[in-house]
CSV table of C-alpha atoms in Angstrom, one decimal:
chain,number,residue,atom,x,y,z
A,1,UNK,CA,17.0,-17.2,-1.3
A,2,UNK,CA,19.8,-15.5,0.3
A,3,UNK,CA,20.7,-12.1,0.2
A,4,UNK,CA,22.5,-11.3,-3.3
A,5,UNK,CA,26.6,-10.2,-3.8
A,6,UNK,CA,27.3,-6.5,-3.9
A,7,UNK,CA,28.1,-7.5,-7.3
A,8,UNK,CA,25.2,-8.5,-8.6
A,9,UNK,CA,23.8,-4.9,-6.6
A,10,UNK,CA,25.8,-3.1,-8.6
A,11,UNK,CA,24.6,-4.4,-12.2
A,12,UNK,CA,21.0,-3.9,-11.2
A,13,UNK,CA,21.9,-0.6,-9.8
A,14,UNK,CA,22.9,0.1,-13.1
A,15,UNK,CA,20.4,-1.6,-14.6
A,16,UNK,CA,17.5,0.4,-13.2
A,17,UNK,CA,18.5,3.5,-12.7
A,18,UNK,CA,18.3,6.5,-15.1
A,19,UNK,CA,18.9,10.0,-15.0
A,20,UNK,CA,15.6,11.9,-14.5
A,21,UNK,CA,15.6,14.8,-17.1
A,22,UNK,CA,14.1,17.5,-18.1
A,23,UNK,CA,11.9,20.3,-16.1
A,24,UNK,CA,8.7,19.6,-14.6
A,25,UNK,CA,5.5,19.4,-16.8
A,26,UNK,CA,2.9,22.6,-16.6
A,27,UNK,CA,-0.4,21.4,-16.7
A,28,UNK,CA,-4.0,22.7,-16.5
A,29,UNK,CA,-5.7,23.3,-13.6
A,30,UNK,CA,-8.8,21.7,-12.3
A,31,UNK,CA,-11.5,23.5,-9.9
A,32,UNK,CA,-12.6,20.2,-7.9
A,33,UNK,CA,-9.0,18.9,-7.8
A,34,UNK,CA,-7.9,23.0,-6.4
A,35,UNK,CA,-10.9,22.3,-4.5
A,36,UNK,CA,-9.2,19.2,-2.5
A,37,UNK,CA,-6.4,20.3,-2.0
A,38,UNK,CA,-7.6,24.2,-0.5
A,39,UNK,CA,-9.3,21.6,2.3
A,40,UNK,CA,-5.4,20.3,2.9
A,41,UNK,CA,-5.7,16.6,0.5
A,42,UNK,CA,-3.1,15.5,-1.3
A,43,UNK,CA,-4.3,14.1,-4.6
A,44,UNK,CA,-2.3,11.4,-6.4
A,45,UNK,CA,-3.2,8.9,-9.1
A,46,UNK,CA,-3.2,4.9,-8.4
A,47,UNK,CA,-1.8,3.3,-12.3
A,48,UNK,CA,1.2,2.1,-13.1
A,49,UNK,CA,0.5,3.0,-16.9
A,50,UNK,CA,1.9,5.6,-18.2
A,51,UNK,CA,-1.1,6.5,-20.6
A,52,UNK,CA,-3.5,6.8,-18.4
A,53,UNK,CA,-2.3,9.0,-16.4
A,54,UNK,CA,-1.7,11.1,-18.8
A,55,UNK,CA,-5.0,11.3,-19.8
A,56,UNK,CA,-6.0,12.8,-16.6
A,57,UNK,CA,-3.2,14.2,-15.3
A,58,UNK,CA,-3.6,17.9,-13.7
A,59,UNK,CA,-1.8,20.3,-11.7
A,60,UNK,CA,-3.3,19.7,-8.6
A,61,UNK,CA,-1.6,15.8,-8.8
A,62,UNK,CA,1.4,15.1,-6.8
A,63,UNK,CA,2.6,11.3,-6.7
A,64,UNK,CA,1.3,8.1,-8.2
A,65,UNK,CA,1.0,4.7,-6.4
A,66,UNK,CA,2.0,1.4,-8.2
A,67,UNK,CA,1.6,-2.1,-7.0
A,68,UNK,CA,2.3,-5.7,-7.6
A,69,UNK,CA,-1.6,-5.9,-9.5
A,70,UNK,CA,-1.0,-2.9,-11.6
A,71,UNK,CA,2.9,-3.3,-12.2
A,72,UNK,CA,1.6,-7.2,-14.2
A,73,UNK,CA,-0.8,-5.1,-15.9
A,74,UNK,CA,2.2,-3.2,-17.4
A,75,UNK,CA,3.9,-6.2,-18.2
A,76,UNK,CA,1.6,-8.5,-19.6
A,77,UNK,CA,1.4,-5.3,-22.3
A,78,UNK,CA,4.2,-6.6,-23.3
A,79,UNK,CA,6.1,-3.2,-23.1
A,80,UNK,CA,8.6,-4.3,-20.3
A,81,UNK,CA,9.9,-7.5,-22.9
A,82,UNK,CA,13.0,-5.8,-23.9
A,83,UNK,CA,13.6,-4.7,-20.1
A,84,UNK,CA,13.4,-8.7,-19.2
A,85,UNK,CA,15.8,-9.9,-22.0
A,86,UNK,CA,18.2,-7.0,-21.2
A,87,UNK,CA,18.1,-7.8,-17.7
A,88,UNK,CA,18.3,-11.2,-18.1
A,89,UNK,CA,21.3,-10.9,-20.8
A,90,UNK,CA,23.0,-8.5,-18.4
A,91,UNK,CA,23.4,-11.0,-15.6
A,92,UNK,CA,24.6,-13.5,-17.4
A,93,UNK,CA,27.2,-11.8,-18.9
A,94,UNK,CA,28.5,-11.3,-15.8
A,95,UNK,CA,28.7,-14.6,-14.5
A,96,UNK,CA,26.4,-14.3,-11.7
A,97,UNK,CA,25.3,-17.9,-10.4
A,98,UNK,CA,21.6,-17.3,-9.7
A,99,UNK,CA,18.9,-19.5,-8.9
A,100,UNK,CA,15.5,-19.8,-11.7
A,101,UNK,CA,13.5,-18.5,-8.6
A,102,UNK,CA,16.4,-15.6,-7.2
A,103,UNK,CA,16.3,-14.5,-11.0
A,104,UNK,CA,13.0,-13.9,-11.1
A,105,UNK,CA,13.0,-11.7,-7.8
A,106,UNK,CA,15.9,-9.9,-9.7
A,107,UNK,CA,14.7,-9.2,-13.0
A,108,UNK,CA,11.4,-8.1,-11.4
A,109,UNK,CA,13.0,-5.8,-9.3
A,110,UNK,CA,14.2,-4.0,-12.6
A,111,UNK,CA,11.2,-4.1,-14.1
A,112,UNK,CA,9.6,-2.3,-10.6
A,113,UNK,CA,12.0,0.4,-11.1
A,114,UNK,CA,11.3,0.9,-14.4
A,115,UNK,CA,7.5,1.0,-14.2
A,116,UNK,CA,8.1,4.0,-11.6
A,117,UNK,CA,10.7,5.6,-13.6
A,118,UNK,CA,8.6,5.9,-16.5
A,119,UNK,CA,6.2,7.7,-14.6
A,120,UNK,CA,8.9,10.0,-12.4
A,121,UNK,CA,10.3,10.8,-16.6
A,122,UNK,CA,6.5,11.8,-17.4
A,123,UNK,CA,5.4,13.8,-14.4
A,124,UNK,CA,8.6,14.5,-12.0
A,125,UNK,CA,6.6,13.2,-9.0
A,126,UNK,CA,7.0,10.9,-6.5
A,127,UNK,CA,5.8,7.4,-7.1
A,128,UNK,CA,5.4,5.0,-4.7
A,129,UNK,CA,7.0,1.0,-5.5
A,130,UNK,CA,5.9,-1.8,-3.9
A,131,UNK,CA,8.3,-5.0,-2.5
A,132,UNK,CA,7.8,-8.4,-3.9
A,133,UNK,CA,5.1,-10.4,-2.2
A,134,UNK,CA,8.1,-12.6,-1.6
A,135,UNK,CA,10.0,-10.9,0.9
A,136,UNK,CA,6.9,-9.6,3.0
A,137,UNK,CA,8.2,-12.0,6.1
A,138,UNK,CA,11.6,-11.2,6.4
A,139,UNK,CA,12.9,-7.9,7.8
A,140,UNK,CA,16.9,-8.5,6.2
A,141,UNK,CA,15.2,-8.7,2.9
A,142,UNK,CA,12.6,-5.8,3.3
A,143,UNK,CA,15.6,-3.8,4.6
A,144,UNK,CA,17.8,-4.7,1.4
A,145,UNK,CA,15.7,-4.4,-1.3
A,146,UNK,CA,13.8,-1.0,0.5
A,147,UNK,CA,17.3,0.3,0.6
A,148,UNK,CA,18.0,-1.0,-3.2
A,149,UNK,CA,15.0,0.7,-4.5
A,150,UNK,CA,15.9,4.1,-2.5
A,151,UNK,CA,19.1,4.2,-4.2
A,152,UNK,CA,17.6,4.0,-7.4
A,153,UNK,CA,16.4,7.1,-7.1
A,154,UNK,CA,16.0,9.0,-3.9
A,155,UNK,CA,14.2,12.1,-5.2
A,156,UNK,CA,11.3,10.4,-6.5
A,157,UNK,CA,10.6,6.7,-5.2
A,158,UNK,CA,8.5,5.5,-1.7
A,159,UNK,CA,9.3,2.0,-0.4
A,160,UNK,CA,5.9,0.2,-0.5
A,161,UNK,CA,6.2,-2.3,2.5
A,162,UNK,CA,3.2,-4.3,3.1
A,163,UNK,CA,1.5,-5.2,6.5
A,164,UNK,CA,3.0,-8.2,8.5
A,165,UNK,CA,4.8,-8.2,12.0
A,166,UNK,CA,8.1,-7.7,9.9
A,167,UNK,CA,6.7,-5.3,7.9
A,168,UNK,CA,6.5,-3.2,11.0
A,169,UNK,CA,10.0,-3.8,12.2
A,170,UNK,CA,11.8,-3.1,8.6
A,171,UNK,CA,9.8,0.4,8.2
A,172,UNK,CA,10.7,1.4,11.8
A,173,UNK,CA,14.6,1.1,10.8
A,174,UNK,CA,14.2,2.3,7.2
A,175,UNK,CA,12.4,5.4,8.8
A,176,UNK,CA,15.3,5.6,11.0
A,177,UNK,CA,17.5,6.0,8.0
A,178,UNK,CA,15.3,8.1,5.6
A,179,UNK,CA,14.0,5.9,3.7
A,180,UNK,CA,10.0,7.2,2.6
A,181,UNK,CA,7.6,4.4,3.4
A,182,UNK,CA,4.3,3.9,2.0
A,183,UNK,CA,3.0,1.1,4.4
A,184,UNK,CA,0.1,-0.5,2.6
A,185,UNK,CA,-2.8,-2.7,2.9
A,186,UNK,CA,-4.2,-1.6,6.2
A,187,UNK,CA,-8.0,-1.6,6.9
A,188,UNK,CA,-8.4,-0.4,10.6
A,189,UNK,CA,-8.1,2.2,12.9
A,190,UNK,CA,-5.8,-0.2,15.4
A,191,UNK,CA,-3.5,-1.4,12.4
A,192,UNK,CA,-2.4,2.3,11.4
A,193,UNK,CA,-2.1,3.7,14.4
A,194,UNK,CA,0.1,0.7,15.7
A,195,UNK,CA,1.9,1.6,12.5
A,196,UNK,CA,2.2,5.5,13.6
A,197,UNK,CA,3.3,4.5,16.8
A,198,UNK,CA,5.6,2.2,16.1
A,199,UNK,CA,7.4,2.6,12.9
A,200,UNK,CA,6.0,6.1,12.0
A,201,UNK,CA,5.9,5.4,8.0
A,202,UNK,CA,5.4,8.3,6.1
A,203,UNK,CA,2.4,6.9,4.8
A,204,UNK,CA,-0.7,4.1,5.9
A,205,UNK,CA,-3.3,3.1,4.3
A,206,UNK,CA,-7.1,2.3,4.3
A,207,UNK,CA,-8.5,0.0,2.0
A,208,UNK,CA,-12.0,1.7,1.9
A,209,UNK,CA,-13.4,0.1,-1.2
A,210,UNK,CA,-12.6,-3.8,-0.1
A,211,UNK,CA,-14.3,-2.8,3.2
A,212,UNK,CA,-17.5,-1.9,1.6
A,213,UNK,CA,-17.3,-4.8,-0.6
A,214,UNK,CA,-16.9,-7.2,2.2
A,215,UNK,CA,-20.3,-5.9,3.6
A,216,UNK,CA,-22.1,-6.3,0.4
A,217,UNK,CA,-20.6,-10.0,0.0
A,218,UNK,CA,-21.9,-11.2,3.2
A,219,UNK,CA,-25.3,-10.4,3.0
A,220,UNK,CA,-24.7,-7.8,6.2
A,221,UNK,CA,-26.0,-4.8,4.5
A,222,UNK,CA,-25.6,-2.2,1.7
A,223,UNK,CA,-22.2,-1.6,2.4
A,224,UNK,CA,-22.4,2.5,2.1
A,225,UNK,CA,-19.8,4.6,3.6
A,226,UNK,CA,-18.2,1.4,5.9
A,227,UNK,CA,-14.8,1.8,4.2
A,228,UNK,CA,-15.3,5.9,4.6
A,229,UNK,CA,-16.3,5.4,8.6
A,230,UNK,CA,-12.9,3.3,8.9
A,231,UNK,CA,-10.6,5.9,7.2
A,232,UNK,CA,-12.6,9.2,8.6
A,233,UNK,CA,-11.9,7.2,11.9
A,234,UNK,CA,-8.2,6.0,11.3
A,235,UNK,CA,-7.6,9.9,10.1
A,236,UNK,CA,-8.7,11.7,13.8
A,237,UNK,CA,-6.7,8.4,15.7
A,238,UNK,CA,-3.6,9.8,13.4
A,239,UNK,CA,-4.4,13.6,14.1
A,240,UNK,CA,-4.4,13.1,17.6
A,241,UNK,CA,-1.4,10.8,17.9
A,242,UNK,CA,0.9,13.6,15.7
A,243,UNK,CA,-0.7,16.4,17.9
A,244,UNK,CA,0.1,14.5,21.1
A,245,UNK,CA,3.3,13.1,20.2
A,246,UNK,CA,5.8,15.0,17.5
A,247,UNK,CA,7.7,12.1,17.3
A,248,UNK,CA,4.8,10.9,14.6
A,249,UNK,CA,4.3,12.5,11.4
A,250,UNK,CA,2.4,9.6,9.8
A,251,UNK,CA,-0.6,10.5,6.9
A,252,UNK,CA,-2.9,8.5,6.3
A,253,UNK,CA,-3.9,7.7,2.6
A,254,UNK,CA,-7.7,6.5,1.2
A,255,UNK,CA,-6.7,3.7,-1.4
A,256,UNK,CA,-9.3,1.4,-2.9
A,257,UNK,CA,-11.4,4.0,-3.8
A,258,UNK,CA,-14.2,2.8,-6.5
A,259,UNK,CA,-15.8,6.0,-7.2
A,260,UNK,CA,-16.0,10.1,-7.8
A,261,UNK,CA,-18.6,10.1,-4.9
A,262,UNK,CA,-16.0,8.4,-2.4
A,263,UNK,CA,-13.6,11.7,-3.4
A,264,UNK,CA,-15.7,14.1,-3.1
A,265,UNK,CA,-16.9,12.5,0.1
A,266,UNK,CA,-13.0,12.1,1.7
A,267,UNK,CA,-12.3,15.6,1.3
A,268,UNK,CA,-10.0,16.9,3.8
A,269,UNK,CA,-8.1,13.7,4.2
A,270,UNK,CA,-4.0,13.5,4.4
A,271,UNK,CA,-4.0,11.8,0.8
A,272,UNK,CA,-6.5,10.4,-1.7
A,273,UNK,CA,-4.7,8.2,-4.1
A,274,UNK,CA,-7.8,7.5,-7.4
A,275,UNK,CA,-7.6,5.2,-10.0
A,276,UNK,CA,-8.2,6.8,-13.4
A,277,UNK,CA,-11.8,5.5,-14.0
A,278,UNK,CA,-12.6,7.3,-10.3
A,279,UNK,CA,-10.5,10.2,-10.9
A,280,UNK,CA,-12.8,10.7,-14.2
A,281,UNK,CA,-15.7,10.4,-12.7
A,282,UNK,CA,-14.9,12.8,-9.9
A,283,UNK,CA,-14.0,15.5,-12.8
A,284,UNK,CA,-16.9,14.9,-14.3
A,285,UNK,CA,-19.5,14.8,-11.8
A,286,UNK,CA,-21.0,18.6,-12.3
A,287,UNK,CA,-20.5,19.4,-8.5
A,288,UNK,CA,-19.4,22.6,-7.8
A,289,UNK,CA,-16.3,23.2,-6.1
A,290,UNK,CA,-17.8,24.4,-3.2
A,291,UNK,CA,-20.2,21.7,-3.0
A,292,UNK,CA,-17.4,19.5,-1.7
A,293,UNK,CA,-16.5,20.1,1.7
A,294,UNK,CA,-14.7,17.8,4.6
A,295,UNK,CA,-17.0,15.3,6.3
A,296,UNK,CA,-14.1,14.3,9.2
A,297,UNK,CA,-15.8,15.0,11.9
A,298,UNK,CA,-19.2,13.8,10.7
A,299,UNK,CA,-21.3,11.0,12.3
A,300,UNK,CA,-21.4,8.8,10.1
A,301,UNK,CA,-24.0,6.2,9.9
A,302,UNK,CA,-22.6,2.8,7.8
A,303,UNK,CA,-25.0,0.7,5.6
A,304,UNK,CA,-24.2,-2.3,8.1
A,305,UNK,CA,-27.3,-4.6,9.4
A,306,UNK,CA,-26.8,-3.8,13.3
A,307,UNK,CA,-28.4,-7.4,13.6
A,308,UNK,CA,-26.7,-9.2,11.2
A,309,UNK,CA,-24.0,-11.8,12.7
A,310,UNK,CA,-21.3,-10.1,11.7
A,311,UNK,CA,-22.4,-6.4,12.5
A,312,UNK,CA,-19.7,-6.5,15.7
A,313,UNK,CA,-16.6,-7.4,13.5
A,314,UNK,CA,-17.4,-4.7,11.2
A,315,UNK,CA,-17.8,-2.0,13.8
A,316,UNK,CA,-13.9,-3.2,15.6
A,317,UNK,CA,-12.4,-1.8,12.7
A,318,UNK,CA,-13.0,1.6,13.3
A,319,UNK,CA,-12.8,1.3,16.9
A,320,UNK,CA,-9.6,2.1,19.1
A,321,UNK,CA,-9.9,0.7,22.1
A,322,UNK,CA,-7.8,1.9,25.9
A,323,UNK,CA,-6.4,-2.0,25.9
A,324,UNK,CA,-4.9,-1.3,22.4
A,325,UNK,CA,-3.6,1.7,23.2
A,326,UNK,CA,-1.9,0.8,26.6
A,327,UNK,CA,-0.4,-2.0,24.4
A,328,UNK,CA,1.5,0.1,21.8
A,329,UNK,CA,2.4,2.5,24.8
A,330,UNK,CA,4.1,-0.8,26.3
A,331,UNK,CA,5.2,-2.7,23.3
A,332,UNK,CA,6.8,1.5,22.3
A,333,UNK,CA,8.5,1.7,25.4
A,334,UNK,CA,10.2,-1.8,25.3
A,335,UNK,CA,13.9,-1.5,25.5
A,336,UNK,CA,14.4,-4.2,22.8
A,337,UNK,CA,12.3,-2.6,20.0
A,338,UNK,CA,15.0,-2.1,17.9
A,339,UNK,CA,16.0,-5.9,17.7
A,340,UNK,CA,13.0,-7.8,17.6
A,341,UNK,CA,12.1,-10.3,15.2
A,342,UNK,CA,8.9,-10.8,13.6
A,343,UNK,CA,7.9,-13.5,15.1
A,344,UNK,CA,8.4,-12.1,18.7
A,345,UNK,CA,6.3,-9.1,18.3
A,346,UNK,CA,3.8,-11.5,16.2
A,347,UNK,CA,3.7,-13.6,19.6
A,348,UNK,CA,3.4,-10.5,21.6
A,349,UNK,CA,0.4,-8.8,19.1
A,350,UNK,CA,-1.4,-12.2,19.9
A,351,UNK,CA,-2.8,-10.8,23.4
A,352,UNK,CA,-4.8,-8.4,21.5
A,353,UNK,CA,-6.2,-10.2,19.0
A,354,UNK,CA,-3.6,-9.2,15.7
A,355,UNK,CA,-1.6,-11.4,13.6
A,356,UNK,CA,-3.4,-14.7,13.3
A,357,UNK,CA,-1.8,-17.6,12.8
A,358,UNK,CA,-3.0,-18.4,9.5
A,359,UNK,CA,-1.7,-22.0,8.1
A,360,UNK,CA,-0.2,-22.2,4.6
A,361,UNK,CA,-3.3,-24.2,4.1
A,362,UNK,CA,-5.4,-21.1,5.5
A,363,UNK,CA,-3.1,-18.5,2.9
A,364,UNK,CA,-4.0,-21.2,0.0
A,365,UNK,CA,-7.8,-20.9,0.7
A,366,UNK,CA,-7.2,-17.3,1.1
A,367,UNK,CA,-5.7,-16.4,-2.4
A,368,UNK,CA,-8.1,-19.4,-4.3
A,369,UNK,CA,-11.2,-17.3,-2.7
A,370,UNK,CA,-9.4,-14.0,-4.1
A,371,UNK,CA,-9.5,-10.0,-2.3
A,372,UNK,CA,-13.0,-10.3,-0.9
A,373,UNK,CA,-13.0,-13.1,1.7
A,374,UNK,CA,-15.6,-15.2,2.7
A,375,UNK,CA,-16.5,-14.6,6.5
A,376,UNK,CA,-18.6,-17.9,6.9
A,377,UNK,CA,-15.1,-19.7,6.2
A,378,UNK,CA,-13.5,-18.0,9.7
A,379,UNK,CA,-14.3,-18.6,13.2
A,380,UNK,CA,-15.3,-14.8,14.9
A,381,UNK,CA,-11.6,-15.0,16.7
A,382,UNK,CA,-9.7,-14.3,13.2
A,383,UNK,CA,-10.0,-10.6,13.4
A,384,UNK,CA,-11.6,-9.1,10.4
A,385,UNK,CA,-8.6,-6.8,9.8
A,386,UNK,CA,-6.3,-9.5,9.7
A,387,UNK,CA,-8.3,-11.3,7.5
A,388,UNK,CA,-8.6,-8.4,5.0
A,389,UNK,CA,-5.0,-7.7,4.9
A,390,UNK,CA,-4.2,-11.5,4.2
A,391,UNK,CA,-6.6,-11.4,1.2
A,392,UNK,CA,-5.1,-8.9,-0.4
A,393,UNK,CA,-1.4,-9.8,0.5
A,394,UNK,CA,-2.6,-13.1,-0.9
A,395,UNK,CA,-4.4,-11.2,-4.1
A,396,UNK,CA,-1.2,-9.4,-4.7
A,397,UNK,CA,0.8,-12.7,-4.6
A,398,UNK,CA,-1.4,-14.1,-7.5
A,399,UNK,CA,-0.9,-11.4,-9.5
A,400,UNK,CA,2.7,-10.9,-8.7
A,401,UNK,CA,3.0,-14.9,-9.5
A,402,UNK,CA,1.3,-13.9,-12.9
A,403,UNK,CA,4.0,-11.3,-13.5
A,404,UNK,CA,6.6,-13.8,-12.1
A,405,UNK,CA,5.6,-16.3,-15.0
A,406,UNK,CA,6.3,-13.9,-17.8
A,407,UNK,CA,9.8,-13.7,-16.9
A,408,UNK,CA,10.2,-16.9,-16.2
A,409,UNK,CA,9.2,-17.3,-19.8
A,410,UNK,CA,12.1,-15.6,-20.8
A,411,UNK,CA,14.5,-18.0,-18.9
A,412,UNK,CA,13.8,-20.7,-21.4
């Protein structure tokens, strides 16, 4: 699809954006949530709907985090029909000659906003909005609709991006121009800290919760605390590349969390964003607020068979090795940086391992086998993080697809 008409930027311009009224929400208090963020975390929620958070919501909470899963949740409600049909209405009225597909990407874009706006209306907090699945390849697109969704409103909204070679290059330039940047669906230390280094997004990400999963799935043991060892891990890489280069100001958020135990546990990290259910649980748990204390620079000890076949790609993810970082101190100081194309620094990244090569084939059996992959599928020389990071990219597609159909719906 190419690149849509100032025009047609305008009317969804219009569209989507509202004026954000009204004063900021007092709210109660809550000892383990103080408790956080005395030991320097950032607490958000991770729903796009509007009710739940409410349920929960306390003064301690600062942003919320949205994405392609949770945004079809919202709108297989039902309560975004009357955004699709304006939308849709809107455009043709207009005269805009668009595509079924370039529609679609359009109308969903609308409904993106408006998913995030409800919540910036509710709690006048930052909310973070993820790109469609779509446009995760290409760095024109990323930088368009990145740009599109910061003009929406610039007080409030982060520029989800996920994680592919252009995903990189996009956030480096949008970071350039002030764009915030959540960059998402990381799950190693070497992935984030490329990301810090590189592009410097305000935000990465760990996937804790998938990484503990994984574990469990294979048979390799019980799983505890490998998600926590990757993101306690990924969290002193990013402290000591901000304290030895002020260039980088990335934080590092714990997503995927399943759990009160895994908040309590991350303590001290940059952010914590908690679904609802985990948030509850937390609040609930009966711990004292001085029972919860900062585990980041703990030993940790991973429920992970060390004789299990697959014990060695487990342990790479929270490993950062002297050959990776004398790569990103090359690839940094490359004169070319700023016009590289994806596929150049995806041939480049191949020398240590990072952006496989997977087929469309490979992405098909991917999404069909859903978030969690199966590791007796891939050879040992797919590295684990890519894998992971395909899975969900691919888990977000389906759901995004899902969403996707529900407009189309409308187009008949």
């Amino acid at each position: 699809m190419a690149i849509v008409s100032q025009k047609l930027d305008e009317v969804l311009h219009g569209l989507a954006f509202e004026k954000i009224e009204g004063e900021s929400p007092r709210n109660v208090s809550d000892p383990l949530l103080a408790r956080l963020k005395a030991l320097g975390t950032e607490v958000w929620i991770d729903t796009g709907e509007l009710e739940k958070a409410q349920e929960i919501w306390k003064d301690e909470l600062t942003a919320l985090t949205t994405n392609n899963t949770l945004a079809n949740q919202v709108v297989q409600s039902g309560v975004m029909d009357q955004v699709i049909e304006d939308t849709i209405q809107k455009i043709r009225q207009e005269g805009l000659d668009l595509s079924e597909e370039e529609m679609i990407l359009e109308v969903g874009f609308v409904i993106n906003c408006k998913i995030a706006l409800r919540l910036v209306q509710a709690f006048k907090v930052k909310v973070s909005v993820e790109l469609h699945p779509a446009i995760s390849r290409s760095i024109e697109r990323t930088l368009h609709y990145g740009r599109r969704y910061f003009k929406v409103c610039p007080e409030y909204f982060t520029v989800k991006v996920p994680l592919t070679p252009e995903g990189y290059l996009a956030v480096r330039t949008l970071r350039l121009e002030g764009v915030p940047i959540n960059f998402t669906l990381g799950f190693s230390v070497r992935q984030n800290y490329l990301a810090a280094r590189l592009a410097n997004p305000d935000f990465v990400n760990v996937f804790l919760g998938r990484l503990n999963q994984v574990v469990m799935d294979q048979n390799a043991g019980t799983g505890d605390l490998v998600g926590e060892k990757v993101t306690l891990a990924t969290q002193q890489a990013l402290r000591s590349a901000r304290e030895s280069d002020k260039k980088v100001s990335s934080r590092l958020i714990a997503a995927s969390i399943r759990n009160g135990e895994q908040v309590a546990f991350l303590a001290g990290l940059d952010v914590l964003t908690i679904p609802p259910k985990a948030m509850k649980e937390y609040q609930d748990s009966g711990k004292q607020p001085d029972q919860v204390v900062s585990h980041i620079d703990d030993s940790i000890a991973p429920g992970i068979d060390p004789q299990h076949p697959f014990a060695k790609r487990f342990s790479e993810l929270w490993q950062l090795s002297d050959e990776f970082k004398g790569f990103v101190d090359a690839l940094v100081a490359r004169p070319d940086l700023d016009s590289m194309q994806g596929e150049e620094l995806d041939k480049i990244s191949r020398s240590v391992n990072l952006f496989h090569p997977f087929s469309d084939d490979d992405l098909n059996k991917i999404q069909e086998h859903g978030k969690i992959p199966d590791l007796n599928a891939w050879p040992d020389s797919v590295a684990l993080d890519d894998l992971m990071t395909q899975s969900a990219l691919q888990s977000f597609t389906k759901d995004q697809n899902a969403l996707d159909e529900r407009i189309r719906s409308f187009l008949k």
